[in-house]
mmCIF file of C-alpha atoms in Angstrom:
data_model
loop_
_atom_site.group_PDB
_atom_site.id
_atom_site.type_symbol
_atom_site.label_atom_id
_atom_site.label_comp_id
_atom_site.label_asym_id
_atom_site.label_seq_id
_atom_site.Cartn_x
_atom_site.Cartn_y
_atom_site.Cartn_z
ATOM 1 C CA MET A 1 88.831 41.244 138.483
ATOM 2 C CA ARG A 2 92.481 42.805 138.134
ATOM 3 C CA ASP A 3 92.015 42.071 134.267
ATOM 4 C CA LEU A 4 89.340 43.714 134.243
ATOM 5 C CA VAL A 5 90.204 47.208 135.424
ATOM 6 C CA ASP A 6 93.312 46.866 133.530
ATOM 7 C CA TRP A 7 91.085 46.304 130.325
ATOM 8 C CA TYR A 8 88.496 49.353 131.383
ATOM 9 C CA ASN A 9 91.186 51.822 131.833
ATOM 10 C CA ALA A 10 93.528 50.841 128.713
ATOM 11 C CA ALA A 11 89.574 51.332 126.742
ATOM 12 C CA GLU A 12 89.288 54.435 127.970
ATOM 13 C CA GLN A 13 92.321 55.437 127.167
ATOM 14 C CA GLU A 14 92.003 54.665 124.447
ATOM 15 C CA GLY A 15 88.781 56.185 123.262
ATOM 16 C CA LYS A 16 87.814 53.943 120.537
ATOM 17 C CA LEU A 17 84.212 53.505 122.162
ATOM 18 C CA PHE A 18 81.415 55.619 123.360
ATOM 19 C CA LEU A 19 80.902 56.057 127.099
ATOM 20 C CA VAL A 20 77.209 53.997 127.279
ATOM 21 C CA GLU A 21 79.249 51.431 124.783
ATOM 22 C CA LEU A 22 82.346 51.258 127.767
ATOM 23 C CA ALA A 23 79.919 51.560 129.950
ATOM 24 C CA ALA A 24 77.850 48.258 128.816
ATOM 25 C CA LEU A 25 80.891 46.364 127.963
ATOM 26 C CA PHE A 26 82.044 47.044 131.506
ATOM 27 C CA TYR A 27 79.158 46.025 132.930
ATOM 28 C CA TYR A 28 78.750 42.559 130.979
ATOM 29 C CA ARG A 29 82.470 41.398 131.922
ATOM 30 C CA TYR A 30 81.732 42.413 135.448
ATOM 31 C CA ILE A 31 78.386 39.960 135.363
ATOM 32 C CA ARG A 32 79.804 36.990 133.912
ATOM 33 C CA ILE A 33 83.022 37.536 135.909
ATOM 34 C CA ARG A 34 80.536 37.021 138.894
ATOM 35 C CA PRO A 35 83.458 37.576 141.838
ATOM 36 C CA PHE A 36 80.695 37.582 144.585
ATOM 37 C CA GLU A 37 78.652 34.555 145.911
ATOM 38 C CA ASP A 38 75.626 37.468 145.888
ATOM 39 C CA GLY A 39 75.141 41.032 144.850
ATOM 40 C CA ASN A 40 76.984 41.378 141.580
ATOM 41 C CA GLY A 41 74.265 43.456 140.185
ATOM 42 C CA ARG A 42 73.957 45.785 142.269
ATOM 43 C CA ILE A 43 77.481 46.829 142.824
ATOM 44 C CA ALA A 44 77.782 46.242 138.449
ATOM 45 C CA ARG A 45 75.474 49.403 138.649
ATOM 46 C CA PHE A 46 77.391 50.802 141.524
ATOM 47 C CA MET A 47 80.477 51.063 139.441
ATOM 48 C CA VAL A 48 79.073 51.445 136.211
ATOM 49 C CA ASN A 49 76.830 54.918 137.518
ATOM 50 C CA TYR A 50 80.490 55.773 138.752
ATOM 51 C CA ILE A 51 81.582 55.902 134.986
ATOM 52 C CA LEU A 52 78.417 57.764 133.819
ATOM 53 C CA THR A 53 78.433 60.158 136.552
ATOM 54 C CA ARG A 54 82.526 60.927 136.192
ATOM 55 C CA ASP A 55 81.463 62.049 132.364
ATOM 56 C CA ASP A 56 78.454 64.114 133.887
ATOM 57 C CA TYR A 57 75.947 61.503 132.712
ATOM 58 C CA LEU A 58 72.773 60.870 134.288
ATOM 59 C CA MET A 59 72.873 57.819 136.756
ATOM 60 C CA ILE A 60 70.910 54.107 135.410
ATOM 61 C CA VAL A 61 68.043 52.376 137.428
ATOM 62 C CA VAL A 62 67.302 48.898 136.779
ATOM 63 C CA ARG A 63 63.720 48.802 138.572
ATOM 64 C CA SER A 64 62.443 45.832 139.796
ATOM 65 C CA ARG A 65 59.010 46.010 138.333
ATOM 66 C CA LYS A 66 61.057 45.941 134.996
ATOM 67 C CA LYS A 67 63.999 42.967 136.152
ATOM 68 C CA SER A 68 62.836 40.863 133.230
ATOM 69 C CA GLU A 69 63.733 42.930 130.430
ATOM 70 C CA TYR A 70 67.140 43.718 131.984
ATOM 71 C CA LEU A 71 67.321 39.492 132.428
ATOM 72 C CA GLU A 72 65.849 38.576 129.112
ATOM 73 C CA ALA A 73 69.090 41.442 127.761
ATOM 74 C CA LEU A 74 71.769 39.597 129.702
ATOM 75 C CA HIS A 75 70.644 36.092 128.770
ATOM 76 C CA GLN A 76 70.185 37.193 125.255
ATOM 77 C CA ALA A 77 73.917 38.690 124.650
ATOM 78 C CA ASP A 78 74.779 35.361 126.902
ATOM 79 C CA LEU A 79 73.314 33.582 124.166
ATOM 80 C CA GLU A 80 75.831 35.261 121.282
ATOM 81 C CA VAL A 81 79.119 35.224 123.410
ATOM 82 C CA GLY A 82 78.576 31.890 125.047
ATOM 83 C CA PRO A 83 78.520 30.090 128.452
ATOM 84 C CA ILE A 84 82.349 29.800 129.603
ATOM 85 C CA PRO A 85 82.634 32.612 131.925
ATOM 86 C CA GLY A 86 86.377 33.239 130.781
ATOM 87 C CA ASP A 87 84.426 33.796 127.339
ATOM 88 C CA GLY A 88 82.086 36.608 128.426
ATOM 89 C CA ALA A 89 85.307 38.341 130.604
ATOM 90 C CA ARG A 90 86.589 39.237 127.012
ATOM 91 C CA ALA A 91 83.164 39.673 125.252
ATOM 92 C CA ASP A 92 83.850 42.305 122.556
ATOM 93 C CA ILE A 93 81.171 45.191 121.801
ATOM 94 C CA LYS A 94 80.023 43.423 118.982
ATOM 95 C CA ASP A 95 78.927 39.880 121.029
ATOM 96 C CA ILE A 96 76.505 41.863 123.342
ATOM 97 C CA ARG A 97 74.178 43.746 121.140
ATOM 98 C CA PRO A 98 70.850 42.764 123.116
ATOM 99 C CA PHE A 99 72.197 43.837 125.975
ATOM 100 C CA LEU A 100 74.219 47.196 124.435
ATOM 101 C CA LYS A 101 70.552 47.902 123.440
ATOM 102 C CA TYR A 102 68.691 47.543 126.591
ATOM 103 C CA PHE A 103 71.369 49.358 128.522
ATOM 104 C CA ASN A 104 71.494 52.549 125.237
ATOM 105 C CA ASP A 105 67.251 52.350 125.709
ATOM 106 C CA LEU A 106 67.834 52.464 129.419
ATOM 107 C CA VAL A 107 70.169 55.428 129.780
ATOM 108 C CA ALA A 108 68.228 57.341 127.225
ATOM 109 C CA THR A 109 64.951 56.881 129.204
ATOM 110 C CA GLU A 110 66.643 58.081 132.006
ATOM 111 C CA VAL A 111 67.816 61.426 130.027
ATOM 112 C CA TYR A 112 64.079 61.647 128.539
ATOM 113 C CA ASN A 113 62.533 61.390 132.257
ATOM 114 C CA ASP A 114 64.750 63.691 134.071
ATOM 115 C CA VAL A 115 64.436 66.262 131.219
ATOM 116 C CA LEU A 116 61.188 65.776 131.045
ATOM 117 C CA PHE A 117 60.658 66.341 135.222
ATOM 118 C CA MET A 118 62.686 69.547 134.715
ATOM 119 C CA CYS A 119 60.914 71.120 132.080
ATOM 120 C CA GLU A 120 56.963 69.315 132.019
ATOM 121 C CA ARG A 121 54.564 71.944 133.764
ATOM 122 C CA ASN A 122 51.427 69.756 133.221
ATOM 123 C CA GLU A 123 48.999 69.522 136.010
ATOM 124 C CA ASN A 124 47.652 66.026 134.989
ATOM 125 C CA GLY A 125 51.414 64.717 134.781
ATOM 126 C CA TRP A 126 52.687 62.521 137.414
ATOM 127 C CA TRP A 127 55.570 60.840 138.365
ATOM 128 C CA TYR A 128 55.815 57.250 139.547
ATOM 129 C CA ASP A 129 59.165 55.645 140.368
ATOM 130 C CA GLU A 130 60.697 57.610 137.866
ATOM 131 C CA GLU A 131 58.874 57.509 135.201
ATOM 132 C CA ARG A 132 56.026 59.757 133.954
ATOM 133 C CA ILE A 133 52.238 59.163 134.126
ATOM 134 C CA ALA A 134 49.664 60.683 132.018
ATOM 135 C CA PHE A 135 45.956 59.942 132.942
ATOM 136 C CA ARG A 136 43.555 59.803 130.610
ATOM 137 C CA THR A 137 40.744 62.331 132.885
ATOM 138 C CA PRO A 138 41.971 65.292 134.846
ATOM 139 C CA ASN A 139 39.355 63.240 137.719
ATOM 140 C CA TYR A 140 42.615 60.999 139.077
ATOM 141 C CA THR A 141 44.506 64.489 139.150
ATOM 142 C CA LYS A 142 41.378 66.305 141.236
ATOM 143 C CA ILE A 143 41.272 62.593 143.775
ATOM 144 C CA LEU A 144 45.293 62.810 144.181
ATOM 145 C CA ASN A 145 45.432 65.962 145.012
ATOM 146 C CA ALA A 146 41.831 65.529 147.384
ATOM 147 C CA MET A 147 43.795 62.516 149.059
ATOM 148 C CA ARG A 148 46.838 64.775 149.546
ATOM 149 C CA THR A 149 45.249 67.159 151.902
ATOM 150 C CA GLN A 150 42.183 64.750 153.230
ATOM 151 C CA LEU A 151 43.850 62.023 154.707
ATOM 152 C CA THR A 152 40.276 59.854 155.068
ATOM 153 C CA LEU A 153 38.662 60.903 152.087
ATOM 154 C CA THR A 154 35.941 58.948 151.511
ATOM 155 C CA LEU A 155 33.417 58.039 148.380
ATOM 156 C CA ALA A 156 31.221 61.054 149.241
ATOM 157 C CA ASP A 157 34.128 63.608 149.067
ATOM 158 C CA MET A 158 35.407 61.865 145.545
ATOM 159 C CA LYS A 159 32.273 62.649 143.861
ATOM 160 C CA GLU A 160 31.999 65.669 145.442
ATOM 161 C CA GLU A 161 35.592 66.518 144.102
ATOM 162 C CA THR A 162 35.087 65.797 140.647
ATOM 163 C CA GLY A 163 31.245 65.338 139.875
ATOM 164 C CA ILE A 164 30.560 62.496 138.474
ATOM 165 C CA SER A 165 28.703 59.346 139.667
ATOM 166 C CA VAL A 166 29.579 57.264 143.248
ATOM 167 C CA THR A 167 29.622 54.116 140.892
ATOM 168 C CA ALA A 168 32.455 55.533 138.267
ATOM 169 C CA ILE A 169 34.479 57.033 141.462
ATOM 170 C CA GLN A 170 34.740 53.505 143.269
ATOM 171 C CA LYS A 171 36.666 52.370 140.020
ATOM 172 C CA LEU A 172 39.313 55.521 140.537
ATOM 173 C CA PRO A 173 40.980 54.402 143.954
ATOM 174 C CA ASP A 174 40.795 50.901 143.165
ATOM 175 C CA GLN A 175 42.860 51.290 139.654
ATOM 176 C CA LEU A 176 45.446 53.620 141.730
ATOM 177 C CA SER A 177 45.572 50.926 144.223
ATOM 178 C CA SER A 178 46.147 48.289 142.181
ATOM 179 C CA LYS A 179 49.374 50.353 140.251
ATOM 180 C CA LYS A 180 50.716 51.033 143.820
ATOM 181 C CA PHE A 181 49.863 55.304 143.117
ATOM 182 C CA VAL A 182 47.975 55.326 146.481
ATOM 183 C CA GLU A 183 48.045 52.950 149.705
ATOM 184 C CA ARG A 184 44.886 52.738 152.077
ATOM 185 C CA GLY A 185 45.818 52.168 155.725
ATOM 186 C CA GLU A 186 44.015 49.547 157.192
ATOM 187 C CA LYS A 187 43.464 50.712 160.540
ATOM 188 C CA ASP A 188 42.808 54.629 160.431
ATOM 189 C CA GLY A 189 41.620 54.592 156.880
ATOM 190 C CA SER A 190 43.561 57.131 155.370
ATOM 191 C CA TRP A 191 45.326 57.586 151.646
ATOM 192 C CA ARG A 192 49.122 57.787 151.439
ATOM 193 C CA VAL A 193 50.199 59.200 147.523
ATOM 194 C CA PHE A 194 53.008 57.794 146.448
ATOM 195 C CA VAL A 195 52.840 59.772 142.994
ATOM 196 C CA THR A 196 54.451 63.198 143.249
#
């Protein structure tokens, strides 16, 4: 760990790596050291977010539903670097290309979504887990808005809101539920809306 911190301080002062490259390489090297029995990924993300925010970059989030992409990027970098932890702890930016690509894409996605969230005014655009959700039809928006105000919204209420048949309406709440955008209470039948 001391070598990692010394390397980071020297590399930051040297200024040969762009900040995102430096953060990605720090992240990868830390993960390969694995100083703790558990929680290394969380601590690495915490430290990398500190590195990024010190220079006014946005924080990154590795979402649970996209964890397999993250693990695959690390695995591909491991294949290039080699299995020995010491080699990983001294990896160079060229050695971690698969992880660097993943990390660059992650930072770019966070920036894009944050700018979009602040600038876009679209009644058909919703947000879930800090990502933009665009529905194909305005019927989803009508139903979601109704679910927010009428917690015990029925299919008949949804038909009245949208003007479409009950058969077509039945699919919409099921699709919203399957994507975890909404949830219906088992006891009282009230709707909880998780998209904003």
